[in-house]
Structure formats: C-alpha cells, structure tokens
Amino acid sequence: MSYTLLSSPLQGFTDYRFRNAQNKYFGGIDTFYSPYIRLNGKLVVKSSYQRDLLPENNTDLEVIPQIITNDADEFLFVSKYVQELGYKELNWNLGCPYPMVTKSGMGSGLICQTEKINSILEKVHAESDIIVSMKMRLGYDNAEEILDVLPLLEKYPIKNIAIHARIGKQLYNGGVNLDGFQQCVDNTKLKLYYNGDITSVAQFHKMQKRFPTIDHWMIGRGLIADPFLPSMIKNNSSEYPSNKMELFSDFHDTLYAGYSESLSGATHILLKMHHLWEYFSVIFSNPHKVHKKIKKAKSIRNYEQAVREIIKEG
C-alpha cells in the first residue's frame, strides 16, 4: 500500500529554514505543514508568519498553511491572505495542547465546543472557497470529545483530519491512545491521517500494521529529533547512511547560518540552537552527554567548538 509522509508543524521549530534544510539534506517528507498563524484579535498577519509562507521561501516544498483560531472572521481573513499567496488549502489547528492556547478556547481547548466549531465552519464554507483540513487531538479532557465532533464535520467538505492520538491535557506526556484513534476510524467516513510517536522505522511499521486503512502518516517531534527518519522509512531501512555525520553537519550548519542571519544577538541564536539540540541529541550514541555539552556552551565561540567536537566524536 502506498503512503504519504507529512511533517507535523511545531511552533518555533518547523519554519521555512528547517523545512528547506531537512528537504535538501534528507528528504522523505511529501508535504510540510507550516506552524500556525495566530492573530490574537487583530486582523494583521505578523511579519514572521509572512516570511514563513512566502512562495520564494518554499520553492521546492509542498506546504500547507495552518491557522489557530476560534473566530470565523479571523479564519476568513487568513484564508484570503494565504489564497493571495497561491495556497489553496488552510489547515485548522484543534490540536495544540499548551495551556496558554487552550485557556483561550483554541487548539485542543476548542474540541468540546461543538456548536462553535459548527458555526465557524458554516460561515467559512459559505463565504470562502478555501479547502479546509484539520489537525486535532482526541479531546482535551478525554478521548470521547472528538466523537461528538466527527458527525458535524461530515456535513462539510473537510479534506482530511490529522489526529494526534493523545488528549490535550497530556501535552506530550504518556503514551499515545491507539484505541482512541481506532474509535475515530470506526466512527467517521472522513479521511483520517495518523499523528503521534512515529520515532523509528520499526514504530512506523507497527502503526501501519495496527491501522491498515491509514495511508497518510504525520511525523512531528520525531522529525526534529531524527531528520533522517522519513527517508529511512521510505527506503525501508533502519541503517543510517555511511556519511551520517557529514550530512548532519551540513544540515546543522545551514540552519545555524540561517538563524544567525535572521536572529539578533548571540543570546537569541544560542537559545534557538539549544532548543533544537534538545531533539538533535537523540541521534547520538550518548544523548545526555551531547545535550549537556551544548547547554554548557554560553557563547557563540564555545557553542561552535562544542558542535565540532560532538560531530567529530559522532
């Protein structure tokens, strides 16, 4: 059975610089979802979101923009904006688990509000021809919440729903709820994508076996931790390429140069790279030691030296 690999958006990580570098050095991802646009009540798209979606910054990629909102007018404003850039689809985020989002009744905090979801979709589909897809969790408080939403979603031409098989209040803690995802498969005719804890080729095969009808697979944190993973899945191999460290070094240097150019001051650059290494360290033989070494690097010079040593040791 053929399948499609998708990059799940992670705020602060999977921007256009990351997407381009991952695609250039590793490949394997068929479609990237951009981190969400959030308007905060003002009908203005921030310049950082604008840069992320500019067609010239995504020339070799298939990218789908994403919005997080609980307001139909915001949805319509962003729909018009992305259509003017040439995008035909807008993904609606009902999955974000972070309290600062969910307490505002957005992300996974919106899943239990079926009437509001319905009214937003009704207005958007009445006033725009944008293709709407969705990213959801199973709920915020419990995995039954999504089962109340699925029937009303079937009233609309929703392209697909990517479901992260956790509930919002879990954040990223605890395991995925595969039975909860199966309930969704059993209770809707809508096209479903699977998301959650695909961190190895073996895990991917396990999920394929568990959900034989699913042919779209979304990789989130697993992609940042191991940018080799999508191509390894596509090649059906758990073996890293012989030039693993050379590829990773080029990938890192491209990202580092990009962020050094776009971020102001050593503090911001180091903070950005430190966050990335929380994930990157996983592909090294001693992740804890690698991460500790990066955290200790408090200056640009020390950081660059630490990276050289880590890559040399492999």
PDB file of N, CA, C and O in Angstrom, residues 17 258-266 268-270 272-273:
ATOM      1  N   ARG A  17      13.091  27.706   7.269  1.00  0.00           N
ATOM      2  CA  ARG A  17      14.524  27.374   7.275  1.00  0.00           C
ATOM      3  C   ARG A  17      14.725  25.891   7.582  1.00  0.00           C
ATOM      4  O   ARG A  17      15.514  25.201   6.928  1.00  0.00           O
ATOM      5  N   GLY A 258      21.440  30.267   8.844  1.00  0.00           N
ATOM      6  CA  GLY A 258      20.147  30.917   8.616  1.00  0.00           C
ATOM      7  C   GLY A 258      19.653  31.656   9.844  1.00  0.00           C
ATOM      8  O   GLY A 258      19.209  32.812   9.754  1.00  0.00           O
ATOM      9  N   TYR A 259      19.742  30.996  10.991  1.00  0.00           N
ATOM     10  CA  TYR A 259      19.268  31.634  12.219  1.00  0.00           C
ATOM     11  C   TYR A 259      20.213  32.744  12.682  1.00  0.00           C
ATOM     12  O   TYR A 259      19.777  33.742  13.267  1.00  0.00           O
ATOM     13  N   SER A 260      21.497  32.591  12.410  1.00  0.00           N
ATOM     14  CA  SER A 260      22.451  33.646  12.769  1.00  0.00           C
ATOM     15  C   SER A 260      22.158  34.916  11.975  1.00  0.00           C
ATOM     16  O   SER A 260      22.359  36.031  12.449  1.00  0.00           O
ATOM     17  N   GLU A 261      21.662  34.721  10.765  1.00  0.00           N
ATOM     18  CA  GLU A 261      21.339  35.842   9.877  1.00  0.00           C
ATOM     19  C   GLU A 261      20.025  36.515  10.288  1.00  0.00           C
ATOM     20  O   GLU A 261      19.887  37.734  10.223  1.00  0.00           O
ATOM     21  N   SER A 262      19.057  35.700  10.746  1.00  0.00           N
ATOM     22  CA  SER A 262      17.718  36.254  10.994  1.00  0.00           C
ATOM     23  C   SER A 262      17.467  36.661  12.445  1.00  0.00           C
ATOM     24  O   SER A 262      16.582  37.466  12.712  1.00  0.00           O
ATOM     25  N   LEU A 263      18.238  36.127  13.371  1.00  0.00           N
ATOM     26  CA  LEU A 263      18.029  36.463  14.784  1.00  0.00           C
ATOM     27  C   LEU A 263      19.070  37.476  15.235  1.00  0.00           C
ATOM     28  O   LEU A 263      20.221  37.428  14.796  1.00  0.00           O
ATOM     29  N   SER A 264      18.671  38.369  16.116  1.00  0.00           N
ATOM     30  CA  SER A 264      19.614  39.404  16.551  1.00  0.00           C
ATOM     31  C   SER A 264      20.236  39.036  17.894  1.00  0.00           C
ATOM     32  O   SER A 264      19.534  38.760  18.864  1.00  0.00           O
ATOM     33  N   GLY A 265      21.554  39.012  17.921  1.00  0.00           N
ATOM     34  CA  GLY A 265      22.280  38.800  19.172  1.00  0.00           C
ATOM     35  C   GLY A 265      22.548  37.344  19.489  1.00  0.00           C
ATOM     36  O   GLY A 265      21.760  36.458  19.174  1.00  0.00           O
ATOM     37  N   ALA A 266      23.686  37.123  20.132  1.00  0.00           N
ATOM     38  CA  ALA A 266      24.130  35.769  20.477  1.00  0.00           C
ATOM     39  C   ALA A 266      23.123  35.032  21.355  1.00  0.00           C
ATOM     40  O   ALA A 266      22.916  33.830  21.195  1.00  0.00           O
ATOM     41  N   HIS A 268      19.831  35.134  21.489  1.00  0.00           N
ATOM     42  CA  HIS A 268      18.707  34.569  20.739  1.00  0.00           C
ATOM     43  C   HIS A 268      19.147  33.398  19.867  1.00  0.00           C
ATOM     44  O   HIS A 268      18.443  32.390  19.763  1.00  0.00           O
ATOM     45  N   ILE A 269      20.309  33.534  19.240  1.00  0.00           N
ATOM     46  CA  ILE A 269      20.815  32.459  18.384  1.00  0.00           C
ATOM     47  C   ILE A 269      21.077  31.205  19.208  1.00  0.00           C
ATOM     48  O   ILE A 269      20.663  30.095  18.843  1.00  0.00           O
ATOM     49  N   LEU A 270      21.766  31.374  20.334  1.00  0.00           N
ATOM     50  CA  LEU A 270      22.098  30.223  21.188  1.00  0.00           C
ATOM     51  C   LEU A 270      20.844  29.570  21.746  1.00  0.00           C
ATOM     52  O   LEU A 270      20.746  28.345  21.816  1.00  0.00           O
ATOM     53  N   LYS A 272      17.892  29.476  20.392  1.00  0.00           N
ATOM     54  CA  LYS A 272      17.279  28.733  19.290  1.00  0.00           C
ATOM     55  C   LYS A 272      17.989  27.398  19.080  1.00  0.00           C
ATOM     56  O   LYS A 272      17.358  26.333  18.987  1.00  0.00           O
ATOM     57  N   MET A 273      19.311  27.425  19.013  1.00  0.00           N
ATOM     58  CA  MET A 273      20.074  26.212  18.759  1.00  0.00           C
ATOM     59  C   MET A 273      20.005  25.249  19.952  1.00  0.00           C
ATOM     60  O   MET A 273      19.931  24.029  19.766  1.00  0.00           O
TER      61      MET A 273
END
